[in-house]
Each structure stands twice: as structure tokens, then as C-alpha cells.
Coordinates of C-alpha atoms in Angstrom, one line a residue:
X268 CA 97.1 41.4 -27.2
X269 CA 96.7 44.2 -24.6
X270 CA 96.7 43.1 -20.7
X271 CA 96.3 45.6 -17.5
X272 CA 99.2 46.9 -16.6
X273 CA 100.6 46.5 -13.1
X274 CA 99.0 48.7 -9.9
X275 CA 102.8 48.9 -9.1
X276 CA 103.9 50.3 -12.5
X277 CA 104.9 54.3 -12.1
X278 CA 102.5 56.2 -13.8
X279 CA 104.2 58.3 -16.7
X280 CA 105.6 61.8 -16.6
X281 CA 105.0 62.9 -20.0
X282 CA 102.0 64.9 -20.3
X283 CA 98.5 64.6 -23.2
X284 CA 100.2 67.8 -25.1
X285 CA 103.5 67.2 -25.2
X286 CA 103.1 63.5 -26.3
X287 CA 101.1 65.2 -29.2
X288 CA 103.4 67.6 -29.7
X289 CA 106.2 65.2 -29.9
X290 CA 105.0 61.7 -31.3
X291 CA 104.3 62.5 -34.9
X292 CA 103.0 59.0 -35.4
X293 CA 100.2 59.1 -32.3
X294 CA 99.5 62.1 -33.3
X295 CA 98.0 60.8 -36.9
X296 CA 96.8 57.4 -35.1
X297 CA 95.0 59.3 -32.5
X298 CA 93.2 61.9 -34.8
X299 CA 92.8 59.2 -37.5
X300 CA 90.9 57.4 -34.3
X301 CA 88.6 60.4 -33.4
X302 CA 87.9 60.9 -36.5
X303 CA 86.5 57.8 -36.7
X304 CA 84.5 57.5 -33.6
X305 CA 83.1 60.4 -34.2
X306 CA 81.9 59.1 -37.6
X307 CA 80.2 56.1 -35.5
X308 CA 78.2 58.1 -33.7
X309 CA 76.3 59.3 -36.7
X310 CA 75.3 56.0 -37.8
X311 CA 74.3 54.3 -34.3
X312 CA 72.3 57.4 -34.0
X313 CA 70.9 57.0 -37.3
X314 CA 70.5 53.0 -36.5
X315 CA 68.5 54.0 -33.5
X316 CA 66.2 56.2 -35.4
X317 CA 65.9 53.4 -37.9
X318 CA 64.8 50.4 -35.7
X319 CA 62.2 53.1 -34.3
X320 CA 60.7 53.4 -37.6
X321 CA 60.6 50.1 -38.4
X322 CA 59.1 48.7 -35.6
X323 CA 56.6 51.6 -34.5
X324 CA 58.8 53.2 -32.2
X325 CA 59.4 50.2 -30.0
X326 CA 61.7 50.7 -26.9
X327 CA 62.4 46.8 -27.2
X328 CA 63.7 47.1 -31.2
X329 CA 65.5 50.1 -30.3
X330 CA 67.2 48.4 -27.7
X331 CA 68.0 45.4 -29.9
X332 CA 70.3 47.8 -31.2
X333 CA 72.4 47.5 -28.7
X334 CA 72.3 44.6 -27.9
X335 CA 73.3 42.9 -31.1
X336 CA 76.5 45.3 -30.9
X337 CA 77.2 44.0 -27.4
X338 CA 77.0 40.6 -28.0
X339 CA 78.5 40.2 -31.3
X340 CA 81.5 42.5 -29.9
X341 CA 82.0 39.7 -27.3
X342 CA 81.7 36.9 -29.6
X343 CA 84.2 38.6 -32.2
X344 CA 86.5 39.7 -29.5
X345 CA 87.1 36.3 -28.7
X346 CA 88.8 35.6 -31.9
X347 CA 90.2 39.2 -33.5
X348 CA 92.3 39.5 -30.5
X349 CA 94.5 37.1 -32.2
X350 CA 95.1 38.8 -35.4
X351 CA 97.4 41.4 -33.9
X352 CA 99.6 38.7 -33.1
X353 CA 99.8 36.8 -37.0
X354 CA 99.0 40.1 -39.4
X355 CA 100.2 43.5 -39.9
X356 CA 98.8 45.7 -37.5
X357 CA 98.6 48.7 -39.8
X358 CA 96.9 46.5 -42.1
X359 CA 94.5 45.4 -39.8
X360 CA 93.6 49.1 -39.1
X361 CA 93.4 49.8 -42.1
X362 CA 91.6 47.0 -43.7
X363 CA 88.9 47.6 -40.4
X364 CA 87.9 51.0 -42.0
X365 CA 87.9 50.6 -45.2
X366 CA 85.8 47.4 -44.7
X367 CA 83.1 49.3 -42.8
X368 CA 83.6 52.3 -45.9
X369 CA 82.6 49.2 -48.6
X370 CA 80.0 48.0 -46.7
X371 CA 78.1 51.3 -45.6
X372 CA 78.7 52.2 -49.0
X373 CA 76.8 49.2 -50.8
X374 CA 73.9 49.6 -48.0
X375 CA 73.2 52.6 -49.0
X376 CA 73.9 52.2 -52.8
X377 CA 71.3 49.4 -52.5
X378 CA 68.7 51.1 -50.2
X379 CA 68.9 48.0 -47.5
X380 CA 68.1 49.8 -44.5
X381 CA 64.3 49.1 -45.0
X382 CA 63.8 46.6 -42.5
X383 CA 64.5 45.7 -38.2
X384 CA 66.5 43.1 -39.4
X385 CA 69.0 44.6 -42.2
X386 CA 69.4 47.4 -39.4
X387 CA 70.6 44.9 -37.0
X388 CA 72.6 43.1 -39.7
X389 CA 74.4 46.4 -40.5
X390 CA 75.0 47.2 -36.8
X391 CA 76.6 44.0 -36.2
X392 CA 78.7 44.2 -39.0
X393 CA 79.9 47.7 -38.4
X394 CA 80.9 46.6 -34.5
X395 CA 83.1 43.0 -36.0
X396 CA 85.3 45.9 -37.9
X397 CA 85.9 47.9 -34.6
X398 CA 86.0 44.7 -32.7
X399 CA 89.4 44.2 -35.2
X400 CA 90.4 47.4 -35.4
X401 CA 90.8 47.8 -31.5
X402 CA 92.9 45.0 -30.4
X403 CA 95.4 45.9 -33.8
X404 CA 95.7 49.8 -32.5
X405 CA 96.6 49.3 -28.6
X406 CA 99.0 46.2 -30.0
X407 CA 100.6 48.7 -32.2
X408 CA 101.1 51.3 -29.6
X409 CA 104.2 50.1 -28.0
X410 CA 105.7 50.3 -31.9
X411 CA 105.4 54.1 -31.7
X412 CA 105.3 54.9 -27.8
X413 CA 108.4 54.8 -25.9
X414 CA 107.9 53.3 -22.4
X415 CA 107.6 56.3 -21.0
X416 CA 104.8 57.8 -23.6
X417 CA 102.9 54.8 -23.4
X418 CA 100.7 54.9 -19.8
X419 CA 100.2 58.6 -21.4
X420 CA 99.0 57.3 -24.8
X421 CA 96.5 54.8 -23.9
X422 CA 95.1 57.4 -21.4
X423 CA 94.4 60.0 -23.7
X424 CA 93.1 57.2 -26.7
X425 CA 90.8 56.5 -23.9
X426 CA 90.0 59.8 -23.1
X427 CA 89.8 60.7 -26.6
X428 CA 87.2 58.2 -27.2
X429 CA 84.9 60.2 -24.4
X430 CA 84.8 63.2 -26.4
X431 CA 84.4 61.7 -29.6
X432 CA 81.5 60.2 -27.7
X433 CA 79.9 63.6 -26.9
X434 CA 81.0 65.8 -29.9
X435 CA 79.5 62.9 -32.6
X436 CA 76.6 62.1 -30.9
X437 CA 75.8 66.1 -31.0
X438 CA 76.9 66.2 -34.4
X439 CA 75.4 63.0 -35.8
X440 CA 72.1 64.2 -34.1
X441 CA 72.1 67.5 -35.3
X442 CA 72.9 66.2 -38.6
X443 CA 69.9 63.7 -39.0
X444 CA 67.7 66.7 -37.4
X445 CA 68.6 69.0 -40.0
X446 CA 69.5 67.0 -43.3
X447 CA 68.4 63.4 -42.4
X448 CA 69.4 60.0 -42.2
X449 CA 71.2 59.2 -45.7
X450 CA 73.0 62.1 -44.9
X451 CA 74.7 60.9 -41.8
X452 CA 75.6 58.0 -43.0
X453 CA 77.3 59.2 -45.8
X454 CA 79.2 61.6 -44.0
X455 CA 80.2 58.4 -41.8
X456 CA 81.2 56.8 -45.0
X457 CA 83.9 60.0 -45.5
X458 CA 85.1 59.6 -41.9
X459 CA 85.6 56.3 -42.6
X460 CA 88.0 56.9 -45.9
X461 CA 89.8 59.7 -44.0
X462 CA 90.8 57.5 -40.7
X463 CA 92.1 54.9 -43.3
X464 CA 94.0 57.3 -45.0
X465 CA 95.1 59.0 -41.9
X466 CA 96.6 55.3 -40.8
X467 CA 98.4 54.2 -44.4
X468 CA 100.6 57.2 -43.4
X469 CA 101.5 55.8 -40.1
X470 CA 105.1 53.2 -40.0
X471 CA 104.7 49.8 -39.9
X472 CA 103.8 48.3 -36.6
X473 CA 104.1 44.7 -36.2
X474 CA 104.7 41.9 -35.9
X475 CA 107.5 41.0 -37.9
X476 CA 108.1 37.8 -39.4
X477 CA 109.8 36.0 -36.8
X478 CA 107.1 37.4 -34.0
X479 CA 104.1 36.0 -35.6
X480 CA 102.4 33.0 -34.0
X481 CA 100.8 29.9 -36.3
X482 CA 96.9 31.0 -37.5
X483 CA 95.9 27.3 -37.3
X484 CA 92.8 26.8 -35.4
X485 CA 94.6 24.1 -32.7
X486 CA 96.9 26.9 -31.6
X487 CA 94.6 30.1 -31.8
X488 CA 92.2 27.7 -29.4
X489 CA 94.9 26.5 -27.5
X490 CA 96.1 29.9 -26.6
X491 CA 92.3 31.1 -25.6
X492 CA 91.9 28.0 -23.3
X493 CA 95.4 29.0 -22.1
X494 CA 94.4 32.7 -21.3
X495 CA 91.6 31.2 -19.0
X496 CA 93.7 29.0 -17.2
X497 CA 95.9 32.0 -16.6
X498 CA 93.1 33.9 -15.3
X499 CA 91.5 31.6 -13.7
X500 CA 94.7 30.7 -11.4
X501 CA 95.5 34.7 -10.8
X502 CA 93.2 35.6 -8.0
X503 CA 93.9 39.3 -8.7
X504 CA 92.9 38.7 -12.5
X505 CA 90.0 36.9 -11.7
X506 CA 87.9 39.1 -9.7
X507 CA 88.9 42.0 -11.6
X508 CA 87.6 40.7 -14.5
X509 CA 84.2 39.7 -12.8
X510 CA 84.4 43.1 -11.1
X511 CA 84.8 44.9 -15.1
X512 CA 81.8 42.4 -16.4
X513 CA 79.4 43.9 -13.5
X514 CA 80.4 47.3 -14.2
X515 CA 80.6 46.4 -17.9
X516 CA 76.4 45.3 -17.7
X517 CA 75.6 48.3 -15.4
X518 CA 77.3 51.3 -17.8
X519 CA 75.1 48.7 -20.9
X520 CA 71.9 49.3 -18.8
X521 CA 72.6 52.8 -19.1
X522 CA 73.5 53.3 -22.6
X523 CA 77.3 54.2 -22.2
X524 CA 79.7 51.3 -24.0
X525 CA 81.5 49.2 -21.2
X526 CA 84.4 49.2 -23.0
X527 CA 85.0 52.8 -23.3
X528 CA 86.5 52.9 -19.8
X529 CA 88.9 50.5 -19.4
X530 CA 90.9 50.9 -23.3
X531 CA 93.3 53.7 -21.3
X532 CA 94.1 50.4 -19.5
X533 CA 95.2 47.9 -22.1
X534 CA 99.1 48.7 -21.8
X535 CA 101.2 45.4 -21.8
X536 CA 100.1 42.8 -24.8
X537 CA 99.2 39.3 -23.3
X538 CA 99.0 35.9 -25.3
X539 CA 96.6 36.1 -28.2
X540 CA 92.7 35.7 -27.6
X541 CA 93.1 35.6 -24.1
X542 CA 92.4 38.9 -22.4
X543 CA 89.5 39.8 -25.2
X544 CA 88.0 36.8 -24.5
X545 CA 87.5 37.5 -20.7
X546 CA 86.3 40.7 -21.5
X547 CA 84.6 40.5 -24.7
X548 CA 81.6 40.0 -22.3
X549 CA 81.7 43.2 -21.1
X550 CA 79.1 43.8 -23.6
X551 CA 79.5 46.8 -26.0

């Protein structure tokens, strides 16, 4: 898993371009990211729109939106942080989008967006994908980041994520606005294909054999009660972990995903489960 690296730690002299320019394998994970993202925006938009028309236009439905992405991010965090550690990383990235391709796919093959609920269902499948794709990227970023690159290359993932933030929400709006819902969503369903595609080219990441931890339950648990301990007996860790849930809940209130901030943080991989499950909270 990924932890916050250390105030002490010297930030890194490699610049956003020339770690582009230079680190072939970023370079595909990173557009193969935005790519992505951007292809969420069209269908939270489009979910949005959906829970609006199925309940009347009600502000509460609408924000049930967002709120079942939030809190079944935190619940799922609490576990997929752990697979980084036992599976293939790539895989994992890989597996993430095509999952959310299937599944979009046979929504809209079946027509099931018809109701509040199968919009909420879909929205908090759609989140348990990213909530497994996200721990297996910034664990497989020290595989293709030197020391040097890799302060640099969570910054600009995180970075990266802001305008993928603006340019799809634009995009996915104007789309909806011009061609209509089904639309978006299928184009989603492309970006989707593409970011998987865009990963299988990438080297393996991790772990190998002799790295990977047991996937019985007793240890995964073990390891999340650890991580608590550990926070709970680092004063540091503690209150920055309450201070990121506060800020976390006040950035939810006003529509903008906690976590979107502090990914250009997650540098130095802690003990499985236990960083996502103190901020899994932070409610996406």
C-alpha cells in the first residue's frame, strides 16, 4: 500500500515534462489514467441526470449519488488495499477497467438505468473498480519510477486527475447536452477499453512471488487491525489522518472528491489495508 511520505524527504528535481519525456512506462500509465477519468466524468454526470429524472428532480436523490460513491469507496478501500500486496498489479489495473467496460456494457445492453435504485447500484459498482484500481497503480509506481521520478510522478498523477476533472466534466456535459445520455455512456465504455489497453502494454509491476503476503482472511484482518495500532500510537499519523477526514467531509459537502487531493501523496507503500482503511472515510 501507499503511505505519506516523510515532511523531511527532499522534494524531487526532475521536472512534469521531462519525466514524460523520459519514462516511457508513466507516460502510457498516466495517459491510460486520464483517459479514464475523463471517461468517469461522463457517466457520474450522466448518473446525476439520471437520479433527477427518476425521482422528480430531487436534490436529496441526486445527492444519494454521491453518497453511495463515498461510502462504498470507504468500505471497499478497507479491503482492496490489500490486493496490491497478493496479485499482479498490472492485472489488477487492468482487470479494474475492463470490469467497469463489462458491466456498463450489459447496463446498457439491458436498458437497467430505469430506476433510483439501479442508478445507485451502477454507481457503486463503478466506484469498487476505481477503489481497486487506485491502490494497484500508486503500488506499481515505484516499479517504473526511480527514486528520484517518483515525488514527481505521484504529483503530476495527482495533478493529472484535476484536469481530467475539468476537461470530462465539460466534455461529458456537453455530450449529454448535445447527443444524450446513452451516448455518454457509451463513449465511457470506449475510454474504458482504451485505458485497459493502454496498461496491458505497460511491464509487469509486482509483486513477485516471494513478495506476496498470505490472502487468508486471519492475516488480511490482522494486518488492518495492525495499521490502526500503528496509527493510533504515531501522534503525527493520527491527527493527520483526522485532519484529511475533516477536510475530506468539507471538499464532499462541496462536490469535489476528497481523495483527489492527497493521491500526489501516497509515495512509500505501507502494510496492506492499513493506510486505505484510515482514509477510506474520507468519503469519495
Amino acid at each position: 500500500m501507499i503511505a505519506y511520505v516523510c515532511r523531511l524527504r527532499p522534494m524531487a528535481k526532475i521536472g512534469y515534462i521531462q519525466l514524460l519525456r523520459s519514462n516511457r512506462p508513466f507516460r502510457r500509465l498516466f495517459v491510460a489514467n486520464e483517459i479514464s477519468f475523463i471517461g468517469d466524468w461522463f457517466t457520474v454526470i450522466a448518473l446525476f441526470i439520471l437520479a433527477g429524472q427518476a425521482s422528480d428532480n430531487s436534490p436529496l436523490a441526486i445527492a444519494g449519488v454521491l453518497a453511495s460513491r463515498s461510502f462504498s469507496l470507504a468500505a471497499a478501500q478497507t479491503f482492496t488495499g490489500m490486493l496490491a500486496d497478493r496479485y499482479s498489479r498490472k492485472g489488477l489495473m487492468i482487470g479494474a477497467n475492463l470490469a467497469s467496460l463489462i458491466i456498463l456494457v450489459f447496463v446498457l445492453y439491458l436498458d437497467l438505468l430505469g430506476s433510483l435504485t439501479s442508478v445507485y447500484i451502477l454507481a457503486v459498482v463503478m466506484v469498487a473498480a476505481r477503489a481497486v484500481f487506485d491502490p494497484a497503480e500508486y503500488a506499481y509506481l515505484p516499479n517504473i519510477c526511480s527514486e528520484e521520478e517518483l515525488l514527481t510522478a505521484n504529483a503530476l498523477a495527482s495533478g493529472g486527475w484535476s484536469v481530467a476533472l475539468g476537461l470530462g466534466s465539460a466534455i461529458g456535459g456537453l455530450t449529454i447536452s448535445l447527443y444524450g445520455i446513452e451516448t455518454a455512456l457509451w463513449i465511457d465504455c470506449a475510454t474504458f477499453a482504451l485505458a485497459a489497453l493502454g496498461v496491458m502494454t505497460l511491464p509487469p509491476g509486482g509483486p513477485d512471488t516471494s513478495e506476496r503476503k498470505s490472502a487468508s482472511p486471519r492475516v488480511v484482518f490482522g494486518e488492518i487491525v495492525d495499521g490502526w495500532r500503528y496509527i493510533n500510537s504515531n501522534p503525527f499519523d493520527s491527527q493527520d489522518s483526522i485532519r484529511q477526514g475533516v477536510v475530506g467531509i468539507r471538499r464532499w459537502c462541496s462536490g469535489i472528491p476528497a481523495d483527489s487531493h492527497w493521491h500526489g501523496s501516497r509515495i512509500r507503500r505501507c502494510r496492506s489495508g492499513c493506510w486505505n482503511t484510515v482514509h477510506g472515510p474520507r468519503f469519495w
